[in-house]
Amino acid sequence: MVTWIESGSTKPKIGFIGLGIMGRPMAKNLIKAGYDLTVYNRTTAKTEEFRGLGARVGDTPADVAKGSDVVITMVSDTPDVEEVILGSQGVIHGARPGSVVIDMSTISPSATREIAQKLAERGVEMLDAPVSGGEKGAIEGTLSIMVGGKKEVFDRCVPVFEAMGKNIVHMGPNGAGQTTKLCNQVLCSLTILSMAECLVLGAKAGLDLEKLLQAVSGGAGGSWSLSNLGPKVIRGDFSPGFMVKLHQKDIRLVLNLANQLGVSLPGTALANQLFNAVEGQGEGNLGNQAMIKPLEKIAGCEARK
């Protein structure tokens, strides 16, 4: 049988598992790009919208995989990915030889390699393709996508990635995409921390915070976090583009990898402690800009306009 990888077709049938803050707009963009989509979500209410958009709804991850050339997973953590791919009703039990599983969650690189090996034993290819850009990037289809896996499989899947993102880079074998994402999360954590410290200092000094952002965003200290999360903070908007509890999950993966490699990451460890403080206040579902809250409490001020 000729597989999709061998067929030359540019429009594989896609299964999409996980319709959360990121997965929902990513799946919508695949529909907009003309892909035939089957979706699955543990909370079934989230699938009804997609039925109305012409997608099919699978009963289980295995059911989704049976009719798909490519299955994308976008769930919260390593155990969730292991369950939807390798569990008793997982993708592995429905995926055809020659099909491709693309995990776009952020999980452990070592777990990724283990999952890829188990899929390979069934003749199923795997790419790890975590993303960066937050909910805004997912909605606008401008995500950065960092990919690990066989180059020839990546090349066939580029059109699928292009429906969801703009900066798409093949990083190497399985696990390399996840390792790249962890490096990205070091940068994200520390730019959020620098944004938070900047605004707290400015607020305590009595500066106009909107003018402060205007003044520094275009200079050497500018960053995505400053331009996108800074305005949210001063408006008092802590709605999640990316939840504190999920960002902290990523930091734990970073610090675990750093421990394995004997690498010191003191800034990331500090960011982890600030997120711990936010979670300790029962605010883990807030956006990661809430890292500023413990710093505001220490300073005795709020960085609001």
Tab-separated table of C-alpha atoms in Angstrom:
chain	number	residue	atom	x	y	z
A	1	MET	CA	0.000	0.000	0.000
A	2	VAL	CA	1.277	3.478	-0.867
A	3	THR	CA	1.456	5.609	2.269
A	4	TRP	CA	0.709	9.325	2.391
A	5	ILE	CA	4.433	10.041	2.778
A	6	GLU	CA	5.082	8.216	-0.513
A	7	SER	CA	1.992	9.377	-2.396
A	8	GLY	CA	2.952	12.946	-3.264
A	9	SER	CA	-0.385	14.239	-1.927
A	10	THR	CA	-0.125	17.683	-0.334
A	11	LYS	CA	-3.400	17.407	1.585
A	12	PRO	CA	-3.239	14.618	4.148
A	13	LYS	CA	-6.247	13.802	6.262
A	14	ILE	CA	-5.455	15.235	9.679
A	15	GLY	CA	-6.504	14.188	13.156
A	16	PHE	CA	-6.193	16.825	15.879
A	17	ILE	CA	-6.207	15.911	19.568
A	18	GLY	CA	-6.430	18.669	22.193
A	19	LEU	CA	-8.618	21.757	21.701
A	20	GLY	CA	-7.402	24.015	24.503
A	21	ILE	CA	-6.166	27.603	24.422
A	22	MET	CA	-3.566	26.755	21.767
A	23	GLY	CA	-5.059	23.714	20.063
A	24	ARG	CA	-8.421	25.291	19.249
A	25	PRO	CA	-7.083	28.104	17.020
A	26	MET	CA	-4.415	25.836	15.516
A	27	ALA	CA	-7.075	23.326	14.471
A	28	LYS	CA	-9.227	26.144	13.079
A	29	ASN	CA	-6.330	27.332	10.934
A	30	LEU	CA	-5.944	23.848	9.475
A	31	ILE	CA	-9.624	23.898	8.483
A	32	LYS	CA	-9.168	27.361	6.943
A	33	ALA	CA	-6.253	25.972	4.929
A	34	GLY	CA	-8.541	23.318	3.453
A	35	TYR	CA	-7.508	20.255	5.427
A	36	ASP	CA	-9.932	17.413	6.129
A	37	LEU	CA	-9.990	17.323	9.943
A	38	THR	CA	-11.086	14.859	12.619
A	39	VAL	CA	-10.866	16.167	16.182
A	40	TYR	CA	-10.873	14.734	19.694
A	41	ASN	CA	-10.928	16.391	23.101
A	42	ARG	CA	-11.455	14.898	26.554
A	43	THR	CA	-14.039	17.617	27.262
A	44	THR	CA	-16.428	16.776	24.452
A	45	ALA	CA	-18.243	20.132	24.580
A	46	LYS	CA	-15.194	21.701	22.943
A	47	THR	CA	-15.675	19.543	19.840
A	48	GLU	CA	-19.167	20.798	18.939
A	49	GLU	CA	-17.845	24.018	17.438
A	50	PHE	CA	-15.703	21.961	15.072
A	51	ARG	CA	-18.619	19.811	13.994
A	52	GLY	CA	-20.218	23.050	12.851
A	53	LEU	CA	-17.083	23.887	10.860
A	54	GLY	CA	-17.264	20.615	8.953
A	55	ALA	CA	-14.834	18.525	10.996
A	56	ARG	CA	-15.559	15.000	12.149
A	57	VAL	CA	-15.381	14.141	15.847
A	58	GLY	CA	-13.597	10.980	16.949
A	59	ASP	CA	-14.707	8.895	19.924
A	60	THR	CA	-11.153	8.116	21.071
A	61	PRO	CA	-7.605	9.010	19.996
A	62	ALA	CA	-7.383	5.589	18.328
A	63	ASP	CA	-10.567	6.344	16.398
A	64	VAL	CA	-9.094	9.653	15.216
A	65	ALA	CA	-5.924	7.909	14.053
A	66	LYS	CA	-7.753	5.250	12.018
A	67	GLY	CA	-8.913	7.749	9.419
A	68	SER	CA	-5.905	10.070	9.457
A	69	ASP	CA	-2.637	10.332	7.555
A	70	VAL	CA	-1.271	12.788	10.123
A	71	VAL	CA	-2.292	12.965	13.795
A	72	ILE	CA	-1.423	16.120	15.750
A	73	THR	CA	-1.440	16.112	19.550
A	74	MET	CA	-1.562	19.372	21.527
A	75	VAL	CA	-2.083	18.568	25.200
A	76	SER	CA	-0.690	19.752	28.526
A	77	ASP	CA	2.121	17.552	29.766
A	78	THR	CA	4.219	14.414	29.296
A	79	PRO	CA	1.704	12.040	30.984
A	80	ASP	CA	-1.119	13.434	28.814
A	81	VAL	CA	0.865	12.839	25.619
A	82	GLU	CA	1.783	9.328	26.739
A	83	GLU	CA	-1.887	8.585	27.455
A	84	VAL	CA	-3.314	9.905	24.167
A	85	ILE	CA	-0.610	8.208	22.079
A	86	LEU	CA	0.281	5.032	23.983
A	87	GLY	CA	-2.733	4.506	26.289
A	88	SER	CA	-5.335	1.749	25.968
A	89	GLN	CA	-7.358	3.898	23.528
A	90	GLY	CA	-4.338	5.764	22.217
A	91	VAL	CA	-3.280	6.814	18.749
A	92	ILE	CA	-0.862	3.888	18.470
A	93	HIS	CA	-3.801	1.450	18.339
A	94	GLY	CA	-5.385	3.156	15.324
A	95	ALA	CA	-2.476	4.619	13.381
A	96	ARG	CA	-1.647	2.979	10.064
A	97	PRO	CA	1.932	2.113	9.060
A	98	GLY	CA	3.323	5.069	7.125
A	99	SER	CA	1.212	7.629	8.954
A	100	VAL	CA	2.771	10.457	10.976
A	101	VAL	CA	2.203	11.544	14.571
A	102	ILE	CA	3.163	15.175	15.255
A	103	ASP	CA	3.293	16.074	18.932
A	104	MET	CA	3.091	19.862	19.288
A	105	SER	CA	2.873	19.813	23.094
A	106	THR	CA	5.872	20.730	25.243
A	107	ILE	CA	7.118	17.599	26.997
A	108	SER	CA	10.264	15.807	28.132
A	109	PRO	CA	12.779	15.204	25.290
A	110	SER	CA	13.585	11.740	26.659
A	111	ALA	CA	9.887	10.805	26.775
A	112	THR	CA	9.569	12.033	23.187
A	113	ARG	CA	12.331	9.686	22.060
A	114	GLU	CA	10.690	6.758	23.866
A	115	ILE	CA	7.300	7.478	22.265
A	116	ALA	CA	8.925	7.806	18.831
A	117	GLN	CA	10.613	4.423	19.277
A	118	LYS	CA	7.345	2.700	20.205
A	119	LEU	CA	5.571	4.253	17.223
A	120	ALA	CA	8.432	3.236	14.923
A	121	GLU	CA	7.938	-0.384	15.996
A	122	ARG	CA	4.446	-0.098	14.439
A	123	GLY	CA	5.783	1.579	11.276
A	124	VAL	CA	4.492	5.006	12.334
A	125	GLU	CA	6.665	8.119	11.975
A	126	MET	CA	6.863	10.827	14.643
A	127	LEU	CA	7.846	14.478	14.724
A	128	ASP	CA	8.115	16.504	17.923
A	129	ALA	CA	7.102	20.049	17.005
A	130	PRO	CA	6.503	22.284	20.035
A	131	VAL	CA	5.509	25.868	19.387
A	132	SER	CA	6.118	29.380	20.671
A	133	GLY	CA	4.033	32.501	20.189
A	134	GLY	CA	1.200	32.058	22.655
A	135	GLU	CA	-2.520	32.236	21.983
A	136	LYS	CA	-2.048	35.309	19.787
A	137	GLY	CA	0.378	33.451	17.514
A	138	ALA	CA	-1.929	30.427	17.414
A	139	ILE	CA	-4.905	32.570	16.377
A	140	GLU	CA	-2.949	34.507	13.763
A	141	GLY	CA	-1.141	31.450	12.395
A	142	THR	CA	2.269	32.967	13.135
A	143	LEU	CA	3.684	30.430	15.586
A	144	SER	CA	7.350	29.524	15.706
A	145	ILE	CA	7.594	25.752	15.298
A	146	MET	CA	10.747	23.827	16.254
A	147	VAL	CA	10.811	20.291	14.895
A	148	GLY	CA	12.641	17.064	15.699
A	149	GLY	CA	12.478	13.885	13.610
A	150	LYS	CA	13.523	12.532	10.230
A	151	LYS	CA	14.259	15.291	7.721
A	152	GLU	CA	12.303	13.583	4.930
A	153	VAL	CA	9.212	13.321	7.163
A	154	PHE	CA	9.603	16.963	8.187
A	155	ASP	CA	9.838	18.022	4.526
A	156	ARG	CA	6.544	16.275	3.693
A	157	CYS	CA	4.834	17.945	6.661
A	158	VAL	CA	6.004	21.518	6.009
A	159	PRO	CA	2.697	22.515	4.305
A	160	VAL	CA	0.824	21.347	7.421
A	161	PHE	CA	3.093	23.431	9.636
A	162	GLU	CA	2.697	26.441	7.346
A	163	ALA	CA	-1.043	26.481	8.072
A	164	MET	CA	-0.222	27.157	11.731
A	165	GLY	CA	3.091	28.987	11.825
A	166	LYS	CA	5.626	31.181	10.064
A	167	ASN	CA	9.036	30.364	11.552
A	168	ILE	CA	9.461	26.615	11.023
A	169	VAL	CA	12.872	25.068	11.693
A	170	HIS	CA	14.013	21.435	11.547
A	171	MET	CA	16.384	20.996	14.508
A	172	GLY	CA	17.531	17.390	14.188
A	173	PRO	CA	16.369	13.935	15.319
A	174	ASN	CA	13.480	13.156	17.672
A	175	GLY	CA	13.800	15.120	20.896
A	176	ALA	CA	15.677	18.019	19.291
A	177	GLY	CA	12.456	19.985	18.831
A	178	GLN	CA	11.570	19.598	22.507
A	179	THR	CA	15.089	20.518	23.630
A	180	THR	CA	14.930	23.658	21.481
A	181	LYS	CA	11.594	24.572	23.072
A	182	LEU	CA	13.136	24.260	26.530
A	183	CYS	CA	15.904	26.667	25.484
A	184	ASN	CA	13.141	28.978	24.239
A	185	GLN	CA	11.415	28.781	27.615
A	186	VAL	CA	14.587	29.958	29.342
A	187	LEU	CA	14.440	33.096	27.187
A	188	CYS	CA	10.700	33.565	27.740
A	189	SER	CA	11.003	33.161	31.508
A	190	LEU	CA	13.778	35.712	31.825
A	191	THR	CA	12.229	38.283	29.494
A	192	ILE	CA	8.999	38.083	31.531
A	193	LEU	CA	11.076	38.544	34.687
A	194	SER	CA	12.871	41.560	33.210
A	195	MET	CA	9.532	43.056	32.091
A	196	ALA	CA	8.144	42.580	35.598
A	197	GLU	CA	11.145	44.144	37.328
A	198	CYS	CA	11.130	47.081	34.889
A	199	LEU	CA	7.460	47.865	35.548
A	200	VAL	CA	7.696	47.445	39.320
A	201	LEU	CA	10.698	49.781	39.482
A	202	GLY	CA	8.963	52.320	37.251
A	203	ALA	CA	5.739	52.132	39.267
A	204	LYS	CA	7.523	52.579	42.591
A	205	ALA	CA	9.416	55.570	41.142
A	206	GLY	CA	6.144	57.168	40.015
A	207	LEU	CA	6.673	56.958	36.260
A	208	ASP	CA	3.842	56.982	33.718
A	209	LEU	CA	3.906	53.285	32.842
A	210	GLU	CA	2.466	53.650	29.343
A	211	LYS	CA	5.175	56.180	28.507
A	212	LEU	CA	7.765	53.896	30.104
A	213	LEU	CA	6.780	51.081	27.754
A	214	GLN	CA	6.827	53.465	24.805
A	215	ALA	CA	10.294	54.707	25.739
A	216	VAL	CA	12.025	51.368	26.288
A	217	SER	CA	10.273	48.969	23.896
A	218	GLY	CA	12.144	50.220	20.834
A	219	GLY	CA	15.578	50.107	22.444
A	220	ALA	CA	18.086	47.394	23.272
A	221	GLY	CA	15.943	46.246	26.203
A	222	GLY	CA	12.882	45.602	24.052
A	223	SER	CA	11.379	42.102	23.895
A	224	TRP	CA	8.218	40.240	22.920
A	225	SER	CA	7.306	40.007	26.599
A	226	LEU	CA	7.726	43.745	27.120
A	227	SER	CA	5.657	44.666	24.048
A	228	ASN	CA	2.912	42.058	24.466
A	229	LEU	CA	2.670	41.329	28.192
A	230	GLY	CA	3.682	44.731	29.569
A	231	PRO	CA	0.517	46.480	28.291
A	232	LYS	CA	-1.604	43.659	29.727
A	233	VAL	CA	-0.049	44.101	33.160
A	234	ILE	CA	-0.637	47.840	33.335
A	235	ARG	CA	-4.278	47.287	32.237
A	236	GLY	CA	-4.664	44.722	35.022
A	237	ASP	CA	-5.314	41.997	32.445
A	238	PHE	CA	-4.002	38.668	33.695
A	239	SER	CA	-6.039	36.474	31.342
A	240	PRO	CA	-3.928	33.616	30.010
A	241	GLY	CA	-2.254	33.508	26.667
A	242	PHE	CA	-0.148	30.896	28.449
A	243	MET	CA	-1.041	29.843	31.998
A	244	VAL	CA	1.382	30.146	34.898
A	245	LYS	CA	0.921	26.468	35.767
A	246	LEU	CA	1.835	25.379	32.227
A	247	HIS	CA	4.810	27.722	32.033
A	248	GLN	CA	6.041	26.372	35.352
A	249	LYS	CA	5.648	22.834	34.029
A	250	ASP	CA	7.993	23.824	31.197
A	251	ILE	CA	10.482	25.350	33.643
A	252	ARG	CA	10.530	22.087	35.596
A	253	LEU	CA	11.445	20.298	32.361
A	254	VAL	CA	14.186	22.884	31.755
A	255	LEU	CA	15.660	22.500	35.235
A	256	ASN	CA	15.469	18.709	35.049
A	257	LEU	CA	17.409	18.746	31.761
A	258	ALA	CA	19.908	21.233	33.208
A	259	ASN	CA	20.460	18.940	36.207
A	260	GLN	CA	21.035	15.979	33.889
A	261	LEU	CA	23.605	17.965	31.905
A	262	GLY	CA	25.272	19.676	34.865
A	263	VAL	CA	24.289	23.154	33.667
A	264	SER	CA	23.637	26.043	36.081
A	265	LEU	CA	20.592	28.202	35.237
A	266	PRO	CA	20.219	30.613	38.180
A	267	GLY	CA	17.894	33.044	36.392
A	268	THR	CA	15.511	30.274	35.385
A	269	ALA	CA	15.538	28.938	38.948
A	270	LEU	CA	14.515	32.391	40.206
A	271	ALA	CA	11.678	32.563	37.659
A	272	ASN	CA	10.555	29.157	38.907
A	273	GLN	CA	10.373	30.444	42.486
A	274	LEU	CA	8.286	33.456	41.455
A	275	PHE	CA	5.864	31.199	39.582
A	276	ASN	CA	5.774	28.981	42.705
A	277	ALA	CA	4.655	32.030	44.675
A	278	VAL	CA	1.873	32.765	42.168
A	279	GLU	CA	0.672	29.152	42.276
A	280	GLY	CA	0.870	29.227	46.068
A	281	GLN	CA	-1.723	32.020	45.995
A	282	GLY	CA	-4.045	29.798	43.957
A	283	GLU	CA	-3.474	31.786	40.769
A	284	GLY	CA	-1.871	29.165	38.532
A	285	ASN	CA	-4.576	29.625	35.883
A	286	LEU	CA	-3.586	33.250	35.295
A	287	GLY	CA	-1.408	34.250	32.363
A	288	ASN	CA	2.352	34.064	32.852
A	289	GLN	CA	2.509	37.865	33.114
A	290	ALA	CA	1.298	37.224	36.687
A	291	MET	CA	4.950	36.561	37.551
A	292	ILE	CA	4.921	40.270	38.455
A	293	LYS	CA	2.510	39.791	41.368
A	294	PRO	CA	5.022	38.569	43.997
A	295	LEU	CA	7.405	41.377	43.009
A	296	GLU	CA	4.603	43.923	43.398
A	297	LYS	CA	3.838	42.569	46.854
A	298	ILE	CA	7.490	42.865	47.901
A	299	ALA	CA	7.702	46.421	46.522
A	300	GLY	CA	4.397	47.480	48.059
A	301	CYS	CA	2.984	48.808	44.791
A	302	GLU	CA	1.031	47.700	41.724
A	303	ALA	CA	2.220	48.383	38.193
A	304	ARG	CA	-1.125	49.652	36.843
A	305	LYS	CA	-2.088	52.801	34.981
